[in-house]
Coordinates of C-alpha atoms in Angstrom, one line a residue:
X1 CA 0.0 0.0 0.1
X2 CA 1.3 3.6 -1.0
X3 CA 2.0 5.9 1.9
X4 CA -0.7 8.3 1.4
X5 CA 0.6 10.5 4.3
X6 CA 3.7 11.5 2.4
X7 CA 4.9 14.9 3.7
X8 CA 8.1 16.9 4.4
X9 CA 7.2 19.0 7.5
X10 CA 6.6 17.4 10.8
X11 CA 6.5 20.5 13.1
X12 CA 4.0 22.8 11.3
X13 CA 1.2 23.0 8.7
X14 CA 3.0 24.8 6.0
X15 CA 1.4 27.4 3.8
X16 CA 0.9 25.4 0.6
X17 CA 1.1 28.7 -1.4
X18 CA 4.8 28.3 -1.4
X19 CA 5.6 31.6 0.4
X20 CA 7.4 29.9 3.3
X21 CA 4.9 31.1 6.0
X22 CA 4.5 28.4 8.7
X23 CA 1.7 28.1 11.1
X24 CA 2.9 26.7 14.5
X25 CA 1.2 23.5 15.8
X26 CA 0.9 25.0 19.3
X27 CA -1.2 28.0 17.8
X28 CA -3.4 25.3 16.1
X29 CA -3.9 23.5 19.3
X30 CA -4.8 26.4 21.4
X31 CA -7.3 27.5 18.8
X32 CA -8.7 24.1 18.7
X33 CA -9.3 23.9 22.4
X34 CA -12.2 26.4 21.9
X35 CA -11.3 29.6 20.2
X36 CA -13.5 31.4 17.9
X37 CA -13.6 30.5 14.2
X38 CA -11.1 32.9 12.5
X39 CA -13.4 34.1 9.8
X40 CA -16.5 34.5 12.2
X41 CA -18.8 33.0 9.7
X42 CA -22.4 32.6 10.9
X43 CA -24.3 29.6 10.5
X44 CA -24.3 25.9 11.9
X45 CA -21.9 22.9 11.3
X46 CA -23.7 19.7 10.9
X47 CA -22.2 17.1 13.6
X48 CA -24.5 14.1 13.4
X49 CA -27.6 13.1 11.6
X50 CA -28.9 9.9 13.6
X51 CA -31.6 7.7 12.2
X52 CA -33.4 8.1 15.7
X53 CA -33.1 11.4 17.6
X54 CA -32.4 14.9 16.8
X55 CA -29.7 16.4 14.5
X56 CA -26.7 17.6 16.3
X57 CA -25.4 21.0 15.1
X58 CA -22.6 23.3 16.2
X59 CA -23.4 27.1 16.5
X60 CA -20.7 28.8 14.8
X61 CA -21.2 31.9 16.7
X62 CA -21.3 30.4 20.2
X63 CA -19.3 27.3 19.5
X64 CA -22.1 25.5 21.5
X65 CA -23.7 22.3 20.3
X66 CA -27.4 22.3 19.5
X67 CA -29.6 19.3 19.3
X68 CA -33.0 19.6 17.5
X69 CA -36.2 17.9 18.1
X70 CA -36.6 14.5 16.6
X71 CA -39.6 15.3 14.5
X72 CA -41.6 18.6 13.5
X73 CA -39.3 20.1 10.9
X74 CA -40.3 22.0 8.0
X75 CA -37.1 21.3 6.2
X76 CA -35.5 18.2 5.0
X77 CA -33.1 17.8 7.9
X78 CA -32.7 13.9 7.2
X79 CA -30.8 15.0 4.0
X80 CA -28.2 16.6 6.0
X81 CA -24.6 15.1 6.2
X82 CA -22.1 15.5 9.0
X83 CA -19.8 18.4 8.1
X84 CA -22.1 20.4 6.1
X85 CA -22.1 24.0 6.8
X86 CA -25.7 25.3 6.8
X87 CA -27.7 28.4 7.2
X88 CA -30.9 27.5 9.3
X89 CA -33.8 29.1 10.8
X90 CA -34.5 27.4 14.1
X91 CA -37.8 27.6 16.0
X92 CA -37.0 27.9 19.8
X93 CA -40.5 27.9 21.0
X94 CA -40.0 24.3 22.1
X95 CA -37.4 23.0 24.6
X96 CA -35.9 21.2 21.5
X97 CA -35.7 23.4 18.5
X98 CA -37.1 22.5 15.0
X99 CA -35.8 23.7 11.7
X100 CA -38.0 25.9 9.7
X101 CA -35.7 26.4 6.9
X102 CA -32.2 25.5 5.8
X103 CA -29.8 25.8 2.9
X104 CA -26.3 24.3 2.5
X105 CA -23.6 26.9 2.1
X106 CA -20.8 24.4 1.9
X107 CA -21.1 20.7 1.6
X108 CA -17.9 19.7 3.5
X109 CA -18.1 16.0 4.8
X110 CA -16.8 14.7 8.1
X111 CA -15.8 11.0 8.6
X112 CA -15.2 9.5 12.1
X113 CA -13.5 6.2 12.2
X114 CA -12.4 4.5 15.6
X115 CA -10.0 1.7 16.2
X116 CA -8.4 2.1 12.9
X117 CA -5.8 -0.2 11.5
X118 CA -3.3 0.4 9.8
X119 CA -2.0 3.7 11.0
X120 CA 0.3 5.1 8.2
X121 CA 3.9 5.7 9.1
X122 CA 3.8 9.5 8.7
X123 CA 0.9 9.8 11.3
X124 CA 3.0 7.7 13.7
X125 CA 6.1 9.6 13.0
X126 CA 4.4 12.9 13.5
X127 CA 3.0 11.6 16.9
X128 CA 6.5 10.3 17.9
X129 CA 7.9 13.8 17.2
X130 CA 5.3 15.4 19.3
X131 CA 6.0 13.0 22.2
X132 CA 9.8 13.5 21.9
X133 CA 9.2 17.3 22.2
X134 CA 6.9 16.8 25.2
X135 CA 4.0 18.2 23.1
X136 CA 0.4 17.0 23.1
X137 CA -0.1 17.7 19.4
X138 CA 1.7 18.1 16.3
X139 CA 0.8 18.9 12.5
X140 CA 2.2 18.7 8.9
X141 CA 1.0 19.1 5.4
X142 CA 0.5 16.0 3.2
X143 CA 1.6 15.5 -0.4
X144 CA 0.8 13.4 -3.3
X145 CA 3.3 11.5 -5.3
X146 CA 3.9 14.6 -7.4
X147 CA 4.8 16.5 -4.3
X148 CA 1.9 18.7 -4.4
X149 CA 0.1 19.4 -1.2
X150 CA -3.2 17.6 -0.9
X151 CA -4.0 18.0 2.8
X152 CA -3.1 18.8 6.3
X153 CA -2.6 16.2 9.1
X154 CA -2.8 16.8 12.9
X155 CA -2.2 14.4 15.8
X156 CA -3.6 15.1 19.2
X157 CA -3.1 13.0 22.5
X158 CA -6.0 11.2 23.5
X159 CA -7.6 12.1 26.7
X160 CA -8.4 8.9 28.7
X161 CA -10.8 10.7 30.9
X162 CA -13.0 12.8 28.6
X163 CA -12.0 11.3 25.2
X164 CA -10.5 13.6 22.5
X165 CA -12.1 11.6 19.7
X166 CA -15.6 11.8 21.3
X167 CA -15.0 15.6 22.0
X168 CA -14.4 16.1 18.3
X169 CA -17.2 14.1 17.2
X170 CA -19.8 15.7 19.5
X171 CA -18.6 19.3 19.1
X172 CA -17.4 19.8 22.6
X173 CA -14.0 20.5 21.1
X174 CA -14.8 21.9 17.6
X175 CA -12.9 21.2 14.5
X176 CA -13.9 24.7 13.1
X177 CA -10.5 26.2 13.7
X178 CA -8.7 23.6 12.0
X179 CA -11.0 23.8 8.8
X180 CA -10.9 27.7 9.1
X181 CA -7.2 27.7 8.9
X182 CA -7.2 25.6 5.8
X183 CA -9.9 27.9 4.1
X184 CA -7.7 31.0 5.0
X185 CA -4.9 29.4 3.2
X186 CA -6.7 27.8 0.4
X187 CA -9.8 29.9 -0.1
X188 CA -13.2 28.6 1.2
X189 CA -14.2 25.3 -0.4
X190 CA -15.8 21.9 0.5
X191 CA -13.5 19.6 2.1
X192 CA -13.3 16.2 3.6
X193 CA -12.4 16.0 7.2
X194 CA -11.3 12.5 8.7
X195 CA -11.0 12.0 12.5
X196 CA -9.2 8.7 13.1
X197 CA -8.3 7.0 16.3
X198 CA -6.0 4.1 16.2
X199 CA -6.5 0.9 18.0
X200 CA -4.0 1.8 20.8
X201 CA -6.0 4.9 21.6
X202 CA -3.0 6.7 22.4
X203 CA -3.5 9.7 19.9
X204 CA -6.2 10.9 17.4
X205 CA -5.5 11.8 13.8
X206 CA -7.2 14.7 12.1
X207 CA -6.7 14.8 8.3
X208 CA -8.2 17.5 6.1
X209 CA -8.4 16.6 2.3
X210 CA -8.1 19.7 0.4
X211 CA -10.2 18.6 -2.3
X212 CA -13.7 16.9 -1.8
X213 CA -14.0 13.9 -3.9
X214 CA -10.2 13.9 -4.7
X215 CA -7.8 11.0 -4.9
X216 CA -6.6 11.7 -1.5
X217 CA -10.0 11.7 0.0
X218 CA -11.1 8.6 -1.9
X219 CA -8.0 6.7 -0.7
X220 CA -8.8 7.5 2.8
X221 CA -12.3 6.3 2.4
X222 CA -11.2 3.1 0.8
X223 CA -8.6 2.5 3.5
X224 CA -11.0 3.0 6.1
X225 CA -14.2 1.5 4.7
X226 CA -16.1 4.8 4.7
X227 CA -18.3 5.0 1.7
X228 CA -19.2 8.5 0.5
X229 CA -22.8 9.0 1.4
X230 CA -25.4 10.2 -1.1
X231 CA -26.2 13.9 -1.1
X232 CA -29.6 14.9 -2.0
X233 CA -29.1 18.5 -1.1
X234 CA -25.9 19.2 -2.9

């Protein structure tokens, strides 16, 4: 299997425009701990669309998760997908809000995969570098076989008490700052974001594929048996 995590920088996610500007891993970590979205966009990020239960959203202004009612919506919430950035009008006249209307602003997709195997060498190396430096996270760009930047890789220490993986999944530790950072460098576009926890559960990998539906994202989906969902609203 080819090493899809091939990269040349294990301390910072380098600006892929080639001007040499580097963004520190420590800064990204501090932001992801609960800082505000850098572009201060309004709207909601879709976190989960369960078959039973309400849709879980992240309010981009407050960074607080919102769980909607199970039924009573005037909009097709069942067609939402985790990762979508949406504009939504919520009716708060009931304890659990319903969705009056919605529109998809950017159809980014989130993928969460637990107990993954294999873990690619570059992810392990990036984590080993973090531990050797006494850091709880690290980051680097990823490149394809033509040495073109195709994504950004982050590794975070797993929290055995509260669960870093679970916090990313339920929105209590938002992925927004990491996605915003990529959009600042590359321009706003739909991405595919993969949150992966290896079997050993020592750390969590967050990889942002720059191109939705691109070869990098497709390879990740194939590797971790994560079929791309249908998208009726796209």
